[in-house]
Short mmCIF file of N, CA and C in Angstrom, two decimals:
data_model
loop_
_atom_site.label_atom_id
_atom_site.label_comp_id
_atom_site.label_asym_id
_atom_site.label_seq_id
_atom_site.Cartn_x
_atom_site.Cartn_y
_atom_site.Cartn_z
N UNK I 1 80.39 -2.33 60.24
CA UNK I 1 79.11 -2.30 59.49
C UNK I 1 78.74 -3.74 59.09
N UNK I 2 77.51 -4.04 59.15
CA UNK I 2 77.02 -5.34 58.74
C UNK I 2 77.06 -5.51 57.23
N UNK I 3 77.05 -6.74 56.79
CA UNK I 3 77.01 -7.01 55.36
C UNK I 3 75.54 -6.89 54.89
N UNK I 4 75.42 -6.68 53.60
CA UNK I 4 74.09 -6.61 52.98
C UNK I 4 74.00 -7.75 51.96
N UNK I 5 72.95 -8.54 52.07
CA UNK I 5 72.72 -9.66 51.15
C UNK I 5 71.81 -9.18 49.98
N UNK I 6 72.17 -9.53 48.76
CA UNK I 6 71.44 -9.12 47.61
C UNK I 6 71.01 -10.39 46.84
N UNK I 7 69.87 -10.33 46.15
CA UNK I 7 69.50 -11.41 45.27
C UNK I 7 69.11 -10.77 43.93
N UNK I 8 69.12 -11.61 42.92
CA UNK I 8 68.82 -11.11 41.57
C UNK I 8 67.43 -10.56 41.55
N UNK I 9 67.24 -9.46 40.79
CA UNK I 9 65.92 -8.82 40.69
C UNK I 9 64.89 -9.74 40.02
N UNK I 10 65.35 -10.80 39.35
CA UNK I 10 64.48 -11.75 38.70
C UNK I 10 64.23 -12.97 39.57
N UNK I 11 64.49 -12.82 40.83
CA UNK I 11 64.31 -13.98 41.81
C UNK I 11 62.96 -14.55 41.71
N UNK I 12 61.89 -13.74 41.78
CA UNK I 12 60.51 -14.25 41.77
C UNK I 12 60.13 -14.65 40.34
N UNK I 13 60.41 -13.86 39.37
CA UNK I 13 59.99 -14.10 38.00
C UNK I 13 60.59 -15.34 37.41
N UNK I 14 61.92 -15.49 37.56
CA UNK I 14 62.65 -16.61 36.94
C UNK I 14 63.22 -17.61 37.95
N UNK I 15 62.88 -17.48 39.22
CA UNK I 15 63.44 -18.33 40.26
C UNK I 15 64.94 -18.31 40.22
N UNK I 16 65.52 -17.14 39.94
CA UNK I 16 66.98 -17.04 39.80
C UNK I 16 67.67 -17.11 41.12
N UNK I 17 68.73 -17.87 41.21
CA UNK I 17 69.43 -18.10 42.47
C UNK I 17 70.66 -17.25 42.61
N UNK I 18 70.97 -16.34 41.70
CA UNK I 18 72.17 -15.49 41.78
C UNK I 18 72.10 -14.60 43.00
N UNK I 19 73.22 -14.50 43.71
CA UNK I 19 73.28 -13.76 44.98
C UNK I 19 74.60 -13.03 45.10
N UNK I 20 74.59 -11.96 45.89
CA UNK I 20 75.78 -11.20 46.17
C UNK I 20 75.72 -10.67 47.61
N UNK I 21 76.88 -10.41 48.18
CA UNK I 21 76.96 -9.83 49.50
C UNK I 21 77.89 -8.64 49.43
N UNK I 22 77.46 -7.50 49.99
CA UNK I 22 78.35 -6.31 50.03
C UNK I 22 78.68 -6.00 51.46
N UNK I 23 79.89 -5.50 51.66
CA UNK I 23 80.39 -5.13 53.00
C UNK I 23 81.46 -4.10 52.85
N UNK I 24 81.47 -3.09 53.74
CA UNK I 24 82.54 -2.06 53.71
C UNK I 24 83.65 -2.53 54.60
N UNK I 25 84.86 -2.64 54.01
CA UNK I 25 86.07 -3.04 54.76
C UNK I 25 87.10 -1.97 54.53
N UNK I 26 87.56 -1.34 55.61
CA UNK I 26 88.59 -0.28 55.49
C UNK I 26 88.18 0.81 54.51
N UNK I 27 86.88 1.18 54.50
CA UNK I 27 86.44 2.28 53.64
C UNK I 27 86.18 1.88 52.20
N UNK I 28 86.36 0.61 51.84
CA UNK I 28 86.17 0.17 50.48
C UNK I 28 84.97 -0.80 50.47
N UNK I 29 84.03 -0.57 49.58
CA UNK I 29 82.89 -1.50 49.46
C UNK I 29 83.31 -2.72 48.69
N UNK I 30 83.19 -3.87 49.32
CA UNK I 30 83.64 -5.13 48.75
C UNK I 30 82.43 -5.94 48.38
N UNK I 31 82.45 -6.55 47.19
CA UNK I 31 81.34 -7.39 46.73
C UNK I 31 81.78 -8.83 46.62
N UNK I 32 81.03 -9.73 47.22
CA UNK I 32 81.27 -11.16 47.12
C UNK I 32 80.13 -11.77 46.37
N UNK I 33 80.38 -12.50 45.29
CA UNK I 33 79.36 -13.20 44.58
C UNK I 33 79.18 -14.53 45.21
N UNK I 34 78.14 -14.77 45.97
CA UNK I 34 77.93 -16.03 46.64
C UNK I 34 77.34 -17.07 45.67
N UNK I 35 76.60 -16.63 44.71
CA UNK I 35 76.11 -17.51 43.63
C UNK I 35 75.98 -16.68 42.40
N UNK I 36 76.93 -16.78 41.48
CA UNK I 36 76.99 -15.86 40.34
C UNK I 36 76.24 -16.33 39.11
N UNK I 37 75.67 -17.48 39.09
CA UNK I 37 75.00 -18.02 37.90
C UNK I 37 73.51 -17.68 37.90
N UNK I 38 73.12 -17.02 36.83
CA UNK I 38 71.73 -16.63 36.65
C UNK I 38 70.99 -17.70 35.81
N UNK I 39 69.71 -17.81 36.02
CA UNK I 39 68.91 -18.80 35.33
C UNK I 39 68.15 -18.14 34.12
N UNK I 40 68.64 -16.98 33.68
CA UNK I 40 67.95 -16.24 32.62
C UNK I 40 68.97 -15.40 31.87
N UNK I 41 68.53 -14.81 30.78
CA UNK I 41 69.41 -13.88 30.02
C UNK I 41 69.51 -12.53 30.80
N UNK I 42 70.58 -11.79 30.55
CA UNK I 42 70.77 -10.52 31.22
C UNK I 42 69.60 -9.54 30.93
N UNK I 43 69.31 -8.67 31.91
CA UNK I 43 68.26 -7.67 31.78
C UNK I 43 68.77 -6.35 31.26
N UNK I 44 70.03 -6.29 30.92
CA UNK I 44 70.65 -5.05 30.49
C UNK I 44 71.42 -5.28 29.21
N UNK I 45 71.65 -4.12 28.52
CA UNK I 45 72.40 -4.15 27.26
C UNK I 45 73.63 -3.24 27.46
N UNK I 46 74.76 -3.65 27.02
CA UNK I 46 75.94 -2.85 27.10
C UNK I 46 76.40 -2.56 25.69
N UNK I 47 76.57 -1.27 25.37
CA UNK I 47 77.01 -0.92 24.02
C UNK I 47 78.54 -1.03 23.96
N UNK I 48 79.09 -0.77 22.78
CA UNK I 48 80.52 -0.74 22.65
C UNK I 48 81.07 0.39 23.52
N UNK I 49 82.40 0.26 23.90
CA UNK I 49 82.98 1.35 24.68
C UNK I 49 83.01 2.64 23.91
N UNK I 50 82.78 3.74 24.54
CA UNK I 50 82.77 5.05 23.92
C UNK I 50 83.66 5.99 24.73
N UNK I 51 83.89 7.12 24.15
CA UNK I 51 84.61 8.17 24.87
C UNK I 51 83.59 9.23 25.23
N UNK I 52 83.45 9.47 26.52
CA UNK I 52 82.54 10.52 27.01
C UNK I 52 83.20 11.86 26.91
N UNK I 53 82.52 12.94 27.22
CA UNK I 53 83.10 14.27 27.07
C UNK I 53 84.15 14.57 28.14
N UNK I 54 84.28 13.66 29.13
CA UNK I 54 85.31 13.89 30.16
C UNK I 54 86.59 13.14 29.87
N UNK I 55 86.73 12.64 28.65
CA UNK I 55 87.96 11.99 28.16
C UNK I 55 88.32 10.71 28.93
N UNK I 56 87.38 10.05 29.51
CA UNK I 56 87.61 8.72 30.10
C UNK I 56 86.78 7.73 29.31
N UNK I 57 87.30 6.51 29.20
CA UNK I 57 86.48 5.47 28.56
C UNK I 57 85.31 5.11 29.46
N UNK I 58 84.16 4.92 28.84
CA UNK I 58 82.97 4.51 29.59
C UNK I 58 82.11 3.67 28.66
N UNK I 59 81.08 3.05 29.21
CA UNK I 59 80.16 2.25 28.41
C UNK I 59 78.77 2.80 28.70
N UNK I 60 77.92 2.73 27.65
CA UNK I 60 76.51 3.03 27.89
C UNK I 60 75.89 1.73 28.33
N UNK I 61 75.29 1.75 29.53
CA UNK I 61 74.67 0.55 30.05
C UNK I 61 73.19 0.88 30.22
N UNK I 62 72.33 0.07 29.59
CA UNK I 62 70.92 0.24 29.73
C UNK I 62 70.41 -0.81 30.77
N UNK I 63 69.66 -0.34 31.75
CA UNK I 63 69.08 -1.23 32.76
C UNK I 63 67.59 -0.99 32.82
N UNK I 64 66.80 -2.04 33.08
CA UNK I 64 65.39 -1.87 33.13
C UNK I 64 64.95 -1.22 34.45
N UNK I 65 63.92 -0.35 34.34
CA UNK I 65 63.38 0.26 35.54
C UNK I 65 62.31 -0.74 36.14
N UNK I 66 61.79 -0.42 37.26
CA UNK I 66 60.72 -1.26 37.84
C UNK I 66 59.49 -1.29 36.95
N UNK I 67 59.31 -0.21 36.16
CA UNK I 67 58.14 -0.12 35.28
C UNK I 67 58.40 -0.69 33.88
N UNK I 68 59.66 -1.14 33.64
CA UNK I 68 59.94 -1.77 32.36
C UNK I 68 60.58 -0.89 31.31
N UNK I 69 60.71 0.41 31.57
CA UNK I 69 61.42 1.29 30.62
C UNK I 69 62.93 1.17 30.82
N UNK I 70 63.67 1.51 29.79
CA UNK I 70 65.12 1.49 29.90
C UNK I 70 65.67 2.71 30.55
N UNK I 71 66.56 2.53 31.48
CA UNK I 71 67.31 3.64 32.12
C UNK I 71 68.74 3.51 31.63
N UNK I 72 69.49 4.61 31.71
CA UNK I 72 70.94 4.53 31.46
C UNK I 72 71.63 4.59 32.79
N UNK I 73 72.56 3.67 32.99
CA UNK I 73 73.44 3.70 34.17
C UNK I 73 74.74 4.33 33.72
N UNK I 74 75.06 5.49 34.27
CA UNK I 74 76.22 6.24 33.85
C UNK I 74 76.89 6.90 35.07
N UNK I 75 78.15 6.64 35.25
CA UNK I 75 78.92 7.30 36.34
C UNK I 75 78.28 7.18 37.68
N UNK I 76 77.71 5.98 37.95
CA UNK I 76 77.15 5.71 39.29
C UNK I 76 75.72 6.15 39.51
N UNK I 77 75.05 6.69 38.53
CA UNK I 77 73.68 7.10 38.64
C UNK I 77 72.84 6.62 37.45
N UNK I 78 71.52 6.48 37.68
CA UNK I 78 70.66 6.11 36.55
C UNK I 78 69.93 7.36 36.05
N UNK I 79 69.62 7.30 34.75
CA UNK I 79 68.95 8.41 34.07
C UNK I 79 67.74 7.86 33.35
N UNK I 80 66.64 8.63 33.43
CA UNK I 80 65.40 8.27 32.76
C UNK I 80 65.19 9.15 31.55
N UNK I 81 64.56 8.68 30.49
CA UNK I 81 64.34 9.51 29.32
C UNK I 81 63.57 10.78 29.72
N UNK I 82 64.04 11.92 29.28
CA UNK I 82 63.37 13.19 29.55
C UNK I 82 62.20 13.43 28.60
N UNK I 83 62.24 12.79 27.49
CA UNK I 83 61.19 12.97 26.51
C UNK I 83 61.13 11.75 25.56
N UNK I 84 60.12 11.64 24.80
CA UNK I 84 59.99 10.58 23.84
C UNK I 84 60.95 10.82 22.67
N UNK I 85 61.33 9.75 22.01
CA UNK I 85 62.19 9.88 20.82
C UNK I 85 61.36 10.55 19.75
N UNK I 86 61.90 11.65 19.24
CA UNK I 86 61.26 12.46 18.22
C UNK I 86 61.65 11.90 16.85
N UNK I 87 60.72 11.76 15.90
CA UNK I 87 61.07 11.27 14.58
C UNK I 87 62.06 12.22 13.95
N UNK I 88 63.10 11.69 13.36
CA UNK I 88 64.09 12.49 12.67
C UNK I 88 65.20 13.01 13.58
N UNK I 89 65.06 12.93 14.90
CA UNK I 89 66.06 13.41 15.80
C UNK I 89 67.04 12.29 16.14
N UNK I 90 68.35 12.55 16.15
CA UNK I 90 69.33 11.54 16.49
C UNK I 90 69.73 11.56 17.98
N UNK I 91 69.37 12.63 18.66
CA UNK I 91 69.77 12.73 20.09
C UNK I 91 68.54 12.57 20.99
N UNK I 92 68.84 12.24 22.24
CA UNK I 92 67.80 12.08 23.24
C UNK I 92 68.30 12.66 24.56
N UNK I 93 67.43 13.37 25.28
CA UNK I 93 67.75 13.96 26.57
C UNK I 93 67.31 13.02 27.68
N UNK I 94 68.15 12.89 28.73
CA UNK I 94 67.87 12.03 29.86
C UNK I 94 68.08 12.85 31.14
N UNK I 95 67.19 12.63 32.14
CA UNK I 95 67.36 13.32 33.43
C UNK I 95 67.68 12.29 34.49
N UNK I 96 68.31 12.76 35.56
CA UNK I 96 68.66 11.85 36.69
C UNK I 96 67.39 11.24 37.22
N UNK I 97 67.45 9.96 37.55
CA UNK I 97 66.30 9.24 38.10
C UNK I 97 65.84 9.79 39.45
N UNK I 98 66.70 10.60 40.09
CA UNK I 98 66.39 11.22 41.37
C UNK I 98 65.85 12.63 41.19
N UNK I 99 65.37 12.93 39.95
CA UNK I 99 64.86 14.28 39.62
C UNK I 99 63.77 14.71 40.61
N UNK I 100 62.77 13.88 40.84
CA UNK I 100 61.69 14.25 41.72
C UNK I 100 62.03 14.05 43.21
N UNK I 101 62.60 12.92 43.55
CA UNK I 101 62.86 12.56 44.90
C UNK I 101 63.91 13.50 45.55
N UNK I 102 64.99 13.82 44.82
CA UNK I 102 66.07 14.62 45.36
C UNK I 102 66.16 15.99 44.71
N UNK I 103 65.22 16.30 43.82
CA UNK I 103 65.23 17.58 43.07
C UNK I 103 66.56 17.72 42.32
N UNK I 104 67.02 16.60 41.75
CA UNK I 104 68.31 16.58 41.05
C UNK I 104 68.13 17.02 39.59
N UNK I 105 68.97 17.97 39.19
CA UNK I 105 68.86 18.57 37.87
C UNK I 105 69.89 17.99 36.86
N UNK I 106 70.64 16.97 37.27
CA UNK I 106 71.66 16.38 36.39
C UNK I 106 71.04 15.85 35.13
N UNK I 107 71.72 16.08 33.96
CA UNK I 107 71.19 15.66 32.66
C UNK I 107 72.31 15.15 31.78
N UNK I 108 71.94 14.19 30.95
CA UNK I 108 72.87 13.71 29.89
C UNK I 108 72.08 13.71 28.58
N UNK I 109 72.84 13.74 27.48
CA UNK I 109 72.22 13.67 26.16
C UNK I 109 72.92 12.53 25.41
N UNK I 110 72.18 11.62 24.81
CA UNK I 110 72.76 10.56 24.01
C UNK I 110 72.54 10.86 22.53
N UNK I 111 73.50 10.54 21.75
CA UNK I 111 73.41 10.61 20.31
C UNK I 111 74.18 9.46 19.74
N UNK I 112 73.49 8.55 19.04
CA UNK I 112 74.05 7.30 18.58
C UNK I 112 74.64 6.57 19.76
N UNK I 113 75.95 6.33 19.76
CA UNK I 113 76.58 5.61 20.88
C UNK I 113 77.45 6.54 21.77
N UNK I 114 77.11 7.81 21.85
CA UNK I 114 77.90 8.72 22.68
C UNK I 114 77.03 9.36 23.72
N UNK I 115 77.64 9.72 24.83
CA UNK I 115 76.97 10.44 25.92
C UNK I 115 77.62 11.81 26.07
N UNK I 116 76.82 12.83 26.14
CA UNK I 116 77.32 14.18 26.49
C UNK I 116 76.66 14.59 27.79
N UNK I 117 77.48 14.99 28.76
CA UNK I 117 76.96 15.46 30.02
C UNK I 117 76.47 16.90 29.85
N UNK I 118 75.18 17.14 30.02
CA UNK I 118 74.68 18.49 29.90
C UNK I 118 74.71 19.24 31.20
N UNK I 119 74.31 18.58 32.31
CA UNK I 119 74.38 19.15 33.66
C UNK I 119 75.00 18.04 34.54
N UNK I 120 76.19 18.33 35.04
CA UNK I 120 76.93 17.28 35.77
C UNK I 120 76.60 17.19 37.26
N UNK I 121 76.23 18.31 37.86
CA UNK I 121 76.04 18.33 39.34
C UNK I 121 74.81 17.62 39.78
N UNK I 122 75.00 16.66 40.71
CA UNK I 122 73.91 15.93 41.33
C UNK I 122 73.64 16.54 42.69
N UNK I 123 72.43 16.40 43.20
CA UNK I 123 72.07 16.88 44.56
C UNK I 123 72.16 15.76 45.59
N UNK I 124 72.76 14.64 45.22
CA UNK I 124 72.80 13.47 46.10
C UNK I 124 74.07 12.65 45.80
N UNK I 125 74.35 11.72 46.67
CA UNK I 125 75.47 10.82 46.49
C UNK I 125 75.14 9.88 45.30
N UNK I 126 76.15 9.27 44.65
CA UNK I 126 75.89 8.36 43.58
C UNK I 126 75.03 7.19 44.07
N UNK I 127 74.11 6.79 43.25
CA UNK I 127 73.21 5.68 43.61
C UNK I 127 73.99 4.37 43.62
N UNK I 128 74.94 4.23 42.73
CA UNK I 128 75.73 3.05 42.62
C UNK I 128 77.20 3.48 42.55
N UNK I 129 77.88 3.58 43.67
CA UNK I 129 79.27 4.08 43.65
C UNK I 129 80.12 3.26 42.67
N UNK I 130 80.93 3.98 41.84
CA UNK I 130 81.74 3.34 40.83
C UNK I 130 83.08 2.88 41.35
N UNK I 131 83.37 3.20 42.62
CA UNK I 131 84.68 2.82 43.20
C UNK I 131 84.59 1.47 43.92
N UNK I 132 83.63 0.66 43.62
CA UNK I 132 83.47 -0.59 44.31
C UNK I 132 84.61 -1.55 43.89
N UNK I 133 85.14 -2.32 44.82
CA UNK I 133 86.12 -3.31 44.59
C UNK I 133 85.44 -4.66 44.57
N UNK I 134 85.57 -5.38 43.46
CA UNK I 134 84.96 -6.69 43.33
C UNK I 134 85.96 -7.75 43.81
N UNK I 135 85.70 -8.33 44.99
CA UNK I 135 86.64 -9.21 45.59
C UNK I 135 85.89 -10.13 46.54
N UNK I 136 86.54 -11.06 47.10
CA UNK I 136 85.95 -11.96 48.11
C UNK I 136 86.52 -11.60 49.44
N UNK I 137 85.70 -11.66 50.44
CA UNK I 137 86.17 -11.40 51.83
C UNK I 137 85.93 -12.60 52.69
#
C-alpha cells in the first residue's frame, strides 16, 4: 500500500508547515511526523483523564468541525452535539458524526468531565483507528 501524506488542517489559514505520513506495514498503521512543529495554537482541547463506563482510562478530546462547532473524538469516532445545551441541565447528548452518511445510531452522553456510552454499536469502521502505532519508518 502506498503512503498517505497529510498536512495540518490550518495549512491555508496559518501557513502551518506541520506534516505527517501514514503507511500500513505488516497490518499496523504507522505514522511518521515529517514536520511536527505547528505555527499556531492547537485547535483542540483535552480534558483531564476520566474513567469511561467501560473501565478503561480515556480522555475527552474536543476537535473542531469544518463548520467550527466542537466535536468529541472518542474511541476512534467523532460525535456531534445532538441538541443544544439546555439551561439547568448538566448532561449533553452526542450522536455519531456519521449519523446521516452511514445511518449510524451510536450515541454518547457527557456530564461534567465524564462520558457515558448510550449506544455503542456503529454501522461503520472507526473513522480514526485507535490502534495506530506512532513510529518512524
